[in-house]
């Protein structure tokens, strides 16, 4: 199972002398494979980049069922604290569940987070079968796979072959408290949303944009990608626009236009 992580130091000679960090989180059945090309592009701009492997991932889907949201978020906060100690400012981002992780971090850490970038974030769903998760997770271990929703031929995020239901349930349980805390998010926010997504439906993004307190919110619709847009036809759009966003939101106040 692929588990390639990424950890690169800041190169302030490329960023006007400032040390800037970016922390990216993968999704619930994925691993850093879906994030490392994005991370490498940001690293090439001079940013310190961290793409960690979440507990229970990169091995087997049964392992994921032995972990919870607390384990994943705990890992992300550890990496965030380490990165924050090494740089002047940090932007957080993520794909799918990783987007929810990034939003949670922004709500919890306030001005320690300079900005947030999310790709097809998940914090709501119209799927009725999710209502049965408390029972289903004890009856069957996993749902059919949701990974590799990629339009580009040959794209592969090396996801789990099944969706671990116990793990999924711990994530779904976090949706309501996260939605309640969205007004605590005041940081600049960049949202990428695929027009055609077979994993996360269209209910999440309007909730986010309607509840955050951020005055600087940009929503970009990706017309030629499915859910794993970071490996899809619009990946370069994500890479380039997020790099520009990081540069803007971490610039000294006098430099912001």
GROMACS .gro file of C-alpha atoms in nm:
model
  257
    1UNK     CA    1   0.000   0.000   0.000
    2UNK     CA    2   0.135   0.341  -0.099
    3UNK     CA    3   0.220   0.561   0.194
    4UNK     CA    4   0.453   0.824   0.052
    5UNK     CA    5   0.471   1.119   0.288
    6UNK     CA    6   0.629   1.456   0.222
    7UNK     CA    7   0.827   1.683   0.454
    8UNK     CA    8   1.027   1.970   0.309
    9UNK     CA    9   1.195   2.267   0.478
   10UNK     CA   10   1.119   2.630   0.407
   11UNK     CA   11   1.338   2.812   0.158
   12UNK     CA   12   1.300   3.176   0.258
   13UNK     CA   13   1.531   3.285  -0.023
   14UNK     CA   14   1.237   3.209  -0.255
   15UNK     CA   15   0.970   3.376  -0.042
   16UNK     CA   16   1.107   3.720   0.029
   17UNK     CA   17   1.285   3.614   0.344
   18UNK     CA   18   0.975   3.483   0.519
   19UNK     CA   19   0.945   3.122   0.628
   20UNK     CA   20   0.605   2.992   0.520
   21UNK     CA   21   0.461   2.648   0.587
   22UNK     CA   22   0.175   2.448   0.436
   23UNK     CA   23   0.014   2.144   0.598
   24UNK     CA   24  -0.199   1.918   0.375
   25UNK     CA   25  -0.424   1.631   0.487
   26UNK     CA   26  -0.550   1.337   0.281
   27UNK     CA   27  -0.895   1.177   0.306
   28UNK     CA   28  -1.053   0.886   0.491
   29UNK     CA   29  -0.978   0.599   0.252
   30UNK     CA   30  -0.675   0.761   0.094
   31UNK     CA   31  -0.313   0.829   0.180
   32UNK     CA   32  -0.053   1.095   0.099
   33UNK     CA   33  -0.040   0.981  -0.266
   34UNK     CA   34  -0.335   1.211  -0.339
   35UNK     CA   35  -0.156   1.510  -0.189
   36UNK     CA   36   0.216   1.479  -0.263
   37UNK     CA   37   0.211   1.623  -0.619
   38UNK     CA   38   0.033   1.929  -0.479
   39UNK     CA   39   0.279   1.942  -0.191
   40UNK     CA   40   0.579   1.920  -0.423
   41UNK     CA   41   0.449   2.209  -0.631
   42UNK     CA   42   0.418   2.421  -0.317
   43UNK     CA   43   0.763   2.312  -0.199
   44UNK     CA   44   0.905   2.429  -0.532
   45UNK     CA   45   0.777   2.778  -0.446
   46UNK     CA   46   0.988   2.774  -0.131
   47UNK     CA   47   0.725   2.672   0.123
   48UNK     CA   48   0.787   2.420   0.398
   49UNK     CA   49   0.538   2.143   0.326
   50UNK     CA   50   0.407   1.863   0.543
   51UNK     CA   51   0.191   1.582   0.403
   52UNK     CA   52   0.161   1.329   0.687
   53UNK     CA   53   0.016   0.979   0.685
   54UNK     CA   54  -0.286   0.959   0.914
   55UNK     CA   55  -0.307   0.671   1.166
   56UNK     CA   56  -0.477   0.361   1.025
   57UNK     CA   57  -0.399   0.460   0.667
   58UNK     CA   58  -0.152   0.332   0.411
   59UNK     CA   59  -0.192  -0.027   0.531
   60UNK     CA   60  -0.530  -0.206   0.524
   61UNK     CA   61  -0.885  -0.081   0.558
   62UNK     CA   62  -0.927  -0.304   0.861
   63UNK     CA   63  -0.654  -0.100   1.032
   64UNK     CA   64  -0.851   0.218   0.966
   65UNK     CA   65  -1.147   0.066   1.152
   66UNK     CA   66  -0.926   0.054   1.462
   67UNK     CA   67  -0.871   0.430   1.453
   68UNK     CA   68  -1.092   0.733   1.504
   69UNK     CA   69  -1.122   1.100   1.417
   70UNK     CA   70  -0.936   1.176   1.742
   71UNK     CA   71  -0.637   0.977   1.616
   72UNK     CA   72  -0.632   1.152   1.278
   73UNK     CA   73  -0.686   1.500   1.416
   74UNK     CA   74  -0.431   1.433   1.687
   75UNK     CA   75  -0.172   1.349   1.426
   76UNK     CA   76  -0.251   1.663   1.226
   77UNK     CA   77  -0.224   1.887   1.532
   78UNK     CA   78   0.113   1.732   1.620
   79UNK     CA   79   0.246   1.809   1.272
   80UNK     CA   80   0.091   2.156   1.281
   81UNK     CA   81   0.260   2.240   1.610
   82UNK     CA   82   0.596   2.118   1.483
   83UNK     CA   83   0.562   2.313   1.158
   84UNK     CA   84   0.442   2.627   1.336
   85UNK     CA   85   0.755   2.625   1.551
   86UNK     CA   86   0.974   2.625   1.241
   87UNK     CA   87   0.808   2.892   1.025
   88UNK     CA   88   0.655   3.239   1.045
   89UNK     CA   89   0.307   3.144   0.923
   90UNK     CA   90   0.112   2.833   0.824
   91UNK     CA   91  -0.163   2.764   0.572
   92UNK     CA   92  -0.363   2.442   0.612
   93UNK     CA   93  -0.542   2.244   0.344
   94UNK     CA   94  -0.693   1.910   0.260
   95UNK     CA   95  -0.895   1.689   0.031
   96UNK     CA   96  -1.236   1.547   0.127
   97UNK     CA   97  -1.214   1.448   0.495
   98UNK     CA   98  -0.880   1.629   0.493
   99UNK     CA   99  -1.073   1.945   0.411
  100UNK     CA  100  -1.282   1.896   0.723
  101UNK     CA  101  -0.962   1.843   0.922
  102UNK     CA  102  -0.825   2.172   0.788
  103UNK     CA  103  -1.144   2.358   0.874
  104UNK     CA  104  -1.143   2.209   1.226
  105UNK     CA  105  -0.785   2.325   1.273
  106UNK     CA  106  -0.871   2.675   1.153
  107UNK     CA  107  -1.162   2.693   1.395
  108UNK     CA  108  -0.954   2.567   1.686
  109UNK     CA  109  -0.628   2.756   1.628
  110UNK     CA  110  -0.753   3.096   1.517
  111UNK     CA  111  -0.482   3.336   1.406
  112UNK     CA  112  -0.218   3.062   1.424
  113UNK     CA  113  -0.363   2.959   1.085
  114UNK     CA  114  -0.298   3.214   0.809
  115UNK     CA  115  -0.536   3.064   0.553
  116UNK     CA  116  -0.730   2.754   0.450
  117UNK     CA  117  -0.745   2.570   0.116
  118UNK     CA  118  -0.991   2.283   0.074
  119UNK     CA  119  -1.067   2.055  -0.220
  120UNK     CA  120  -1.409   1.887  -0.227
  121UNK     CA  121  -1.443   1.911   0.152
  122UNK     CA  122  -1.679   1.670   0.327
  123UNK     CA  123  -1.888   1.770   0.627
  124UNK     CA  124  -2.239   1.679   0.515
  125UNK     CA  125  -2.414   1.426   0.292
  126UNK     CA  126  -2.756   1.347   0.152
  127UNK     CA  127  -2.685   0.971   0.163
  128UNK     CA  128  -2.957   0.806   0.368
  129UNK     CA  129  -2.751   0.493   0.436
  130UNK     CA  130  -2.522   0.699   0.658
  131UNK     CA  131  -2.806   0.719   0.908
  132UNK     CA  132  -2.767   0.344   0.960
  133UNK     CA  133  -2.395   0.362   1.036
  134UNK     CA  134  -2.436   0.304   1.412
  135UNK     CA  135  -2.585  -0.038   1.330
  136UNK     CA  136  -2.414  -0.119   1.000
  137UNK     CA  137  -2.065  -0.075   1.140
  138UNK     CA  138  -2.126  -0.376   1.365
  139UNK     CA  139  -2.283  -0.589   1.090
  140UNK     CA  140  -2.046  -0.527   0.798
  141UNK     CA  141  -1.692  -0.398   0.820
  142UNK     CA  142  -1.695  -0.184   0.511
  143UNK     CA  143  -1.895  -0.030   0.228
  144UNK     CA  144  -1.787  -0.066  -0.134
  145UNK     CA  145  -1.486   0.149  -0.218
  146UNK     CA  146  -1.523   0.522  -0.277
  147UNK     CA  147  -1.163   0.581  -0.387
  148UNK     CA  148  -1.016   0.661  -0.728
  149UNK     CA  149  -1.296   0.889  -0.839
  150UNK     CA  150  -1.067   1.038  -1.103
  151UNK     CA  151  -1.170   1.144  -1.454
  152UNK     CA  152  -0.816   1.152  -1.595
  153UNK     CA  153  -0.721   0.816  -1.749
  154UNK     CA  154  -0.463   0.625  -1.549
  155UNK     CA  155  -0.508   0.827  -1.230
  156UNK     CA  156  -0.461   0.625  -0.912
  157UNK     CA  157  -0.458   0.740  -0.549
  158UNK     CA  158  -0.406   0.380  -0.424
  159UNK     CA  159  -0.711   0.394  -0.195
  160UNK     CA  160  -0.847   0.129   0.036
  161UNK     CA  161  -1.063  -0.128  -0.148
  162UNK     CA  162  -1.341  -0.074   0.107
  163UNK     CA  163  -1.468   0.217   0.314
  164UNK     CA  164  -1.415   0.129   0.683
  165UNK     CA  165  -1.750   0.190   0.851
  166UNK     CA  166  -1.635   0.223   1.211
  167UNK     CA  167  -1.384   0.483   1.101
  168UNK     CA  168  -1.640   0.655   0.879
  169UNK     CA  169  -1.887   0.676   1.165
  170UNK     CA  170  -1.637   0.857   1.387
  171UNK     CA  171  -1.591   1.108   1.106
  172UNK     CA  172  -1.963   1.158   1.045
  173UNK     CA  173  -2.008   1.222   1.417
  174UNK     CA  174  -1.778   1.523   1.382
  175UNK     CA  175  -1.989   1.695   1.118
  176UNK     CA  176  -2.244   1.856   1.348
  177UNK     CA  177  -1.992   2.005   1.595
  178UNK     CA  178  -1.773   2.125   1.307
  179UNK     CA  179  -2.068   2.294   1.136
  180UNK     CA  180  -2.156   2.458   1.467
  181UNK     CA  181  -1.802   2.595   1.492
  182UNK     CA  182  -1.770   2.722   1.135
  183UNK     CA  183  -1.847   3.081   1.247
  184UNK     CA  184  -1.519   3.070   1.441
  185UNK     CA  185  -1.332   3.054   1.110
  186UNK     CA  186  -1.221   3.403   1.011
  187UNK     CA  187  -0.918   3.321   0.796
  188UNK     CA  188  -0.904   3.366   0.418
  189UNK     CA  189  -1.058   3.059   0.257
  190UNK     CA  190  -1.007   2.907  -0.088
  191UNK     CA  191  -1.248   2.630  -0.189
  192UNK     CA  192  -1.211   2.408  -0.494
  193UNK     CA  193  -1.523   2.212  -0.585
  194UNK     CA  194  -1.559   1.960  -0.867
  195UNK     CA  195  -1.872   2.009  -1.074
  196UNK     CA  196  -1.898   1.630  -1.107
  197UNK     CA  197  -1.812   1.452  -0.781
  198UNK     CA  198  -1.925   1.095  -0.719
  199UNK     CA  199  -1.809   1.082  -0.356
  200UNK     CA  200  -1.902   1.410  -0.186
  201UNK     CA  201  -2.232   1.566  -0.292
  202UNK     CA  202  -2.300   1.937  -0.330
  203UNK     CA  203  -2.434   1.992   0.022
  204UNK     CA  204  -2.105   2.064   0.200
  205UNK     CA  205  -1.973   2.376   0.026
  206UNK     CA  206  -2.288   2.593   0.070
  207UNK     CA  207  -2.284   2.509   0.441
  208UNK     CA  208  -1.923   2.622   0.465
  209UNK     CA  209  -1.963   2.945   0.268
  210UNK     CA  210  -2.286   3.027   0.448
  211UNK     CA  211  -2.151   2.984   0.801
  212UNK     CA  212  -1.785   3.086   0.814
  213UNK     CA  213  -1.704   3.437   0.935
  214UNK     CA  214  -1.427   3.479   0.678
  215UNK     CA  215  -1.460   3.792   0.467
  216UNK     CA  216  -1.211   3.659   0.213
  217UNK     CA  217  -1.376   3.353   0.054
  218UNK     CA  218  -1.313   3.227  -0.299
  219UNK     CA  219  -1.496   2.931  -0.451
  220UNK     CA  220  -1.358   2.776  -0.768
  221UNK     CA  221  -1.554   2.520  -0.967
  222UNK     CA  222  -1.345   2.251  -1.137
  223UNK     CA  223  -1.521   2.153  -1.457
  224UNK     CA  224  -1.296   1.868  -1.571
  225UNK     CA  225  -1.226   1.665  -1.255
  226UNK     CA  226  -1.403   1.422  -1.026
  227UNK     CA  227  -1.355   1.390  -0.649
  228UNK     CA  228  -0.978   1.335  -0.632
  229UNK     CA  229  -0.917   1.660  -0.817
  230UNK     CA  230  -0.560   1.687  -0.688
  231UNK     CA  231  -0.468   1.401  -0.925
  232UNK     CA  232  -0.712   1.492  -1.201
  233UNK     CA  233  -0.732   1.716  -1.506
  234UNK     CA  234  -0.762   2.035  -1.301
  235UNK     CA  235  -0.470   1.959  -1.070
  236UNK     CA  236  -0.251   2.234  -1.214
  237UNK     CA  237  -0.527   2.487  -1.146
  238UNK     CA  238  -0.533   2.378  -0.783
  239UNK     CA  239  -0.155   2.386  -0.756
  240UNK     CA  240  -0.106   2.728  -0.915
  241UNK     CA  241  -0.400   2.909  -0.756
  242UNK     CA  242  -0.329   2.768  -0.411
  243UNK     CA  243   0.037   2.874  -0.439
  244UNK     CA  244  -0.075   3.228  -0.524
  245UNK     CA  245  -0.323   3.217  -0.234
  246UNK     CA  246  -0.051   3.109   0.012
  247UNK     CA  247   0.174   3.390  -0.107
  248UNK     CA  248  -0.103   3.645  -0.066
  249UNK     CA  249  -0.232   3.546   0.277
  250UNK     CA  250   0.114   3.510   0.430
  251UNK     CA  251   0.257   3.834   0.292
  252UNK     CA  252   0.342   4.108   0.543
  253UNK     CA  253   0.044   4.338   0.598
  254UNK     CA  254   0.217   4.627   0.421
  255UNK     CA  255   0.256   4.411   0.108
  256UNK     CA  256  -0.107   4.300   0.082
  257UNK     CA  257  -0.300   4.477  -0.190
   0.00000   0.00000   0.00000
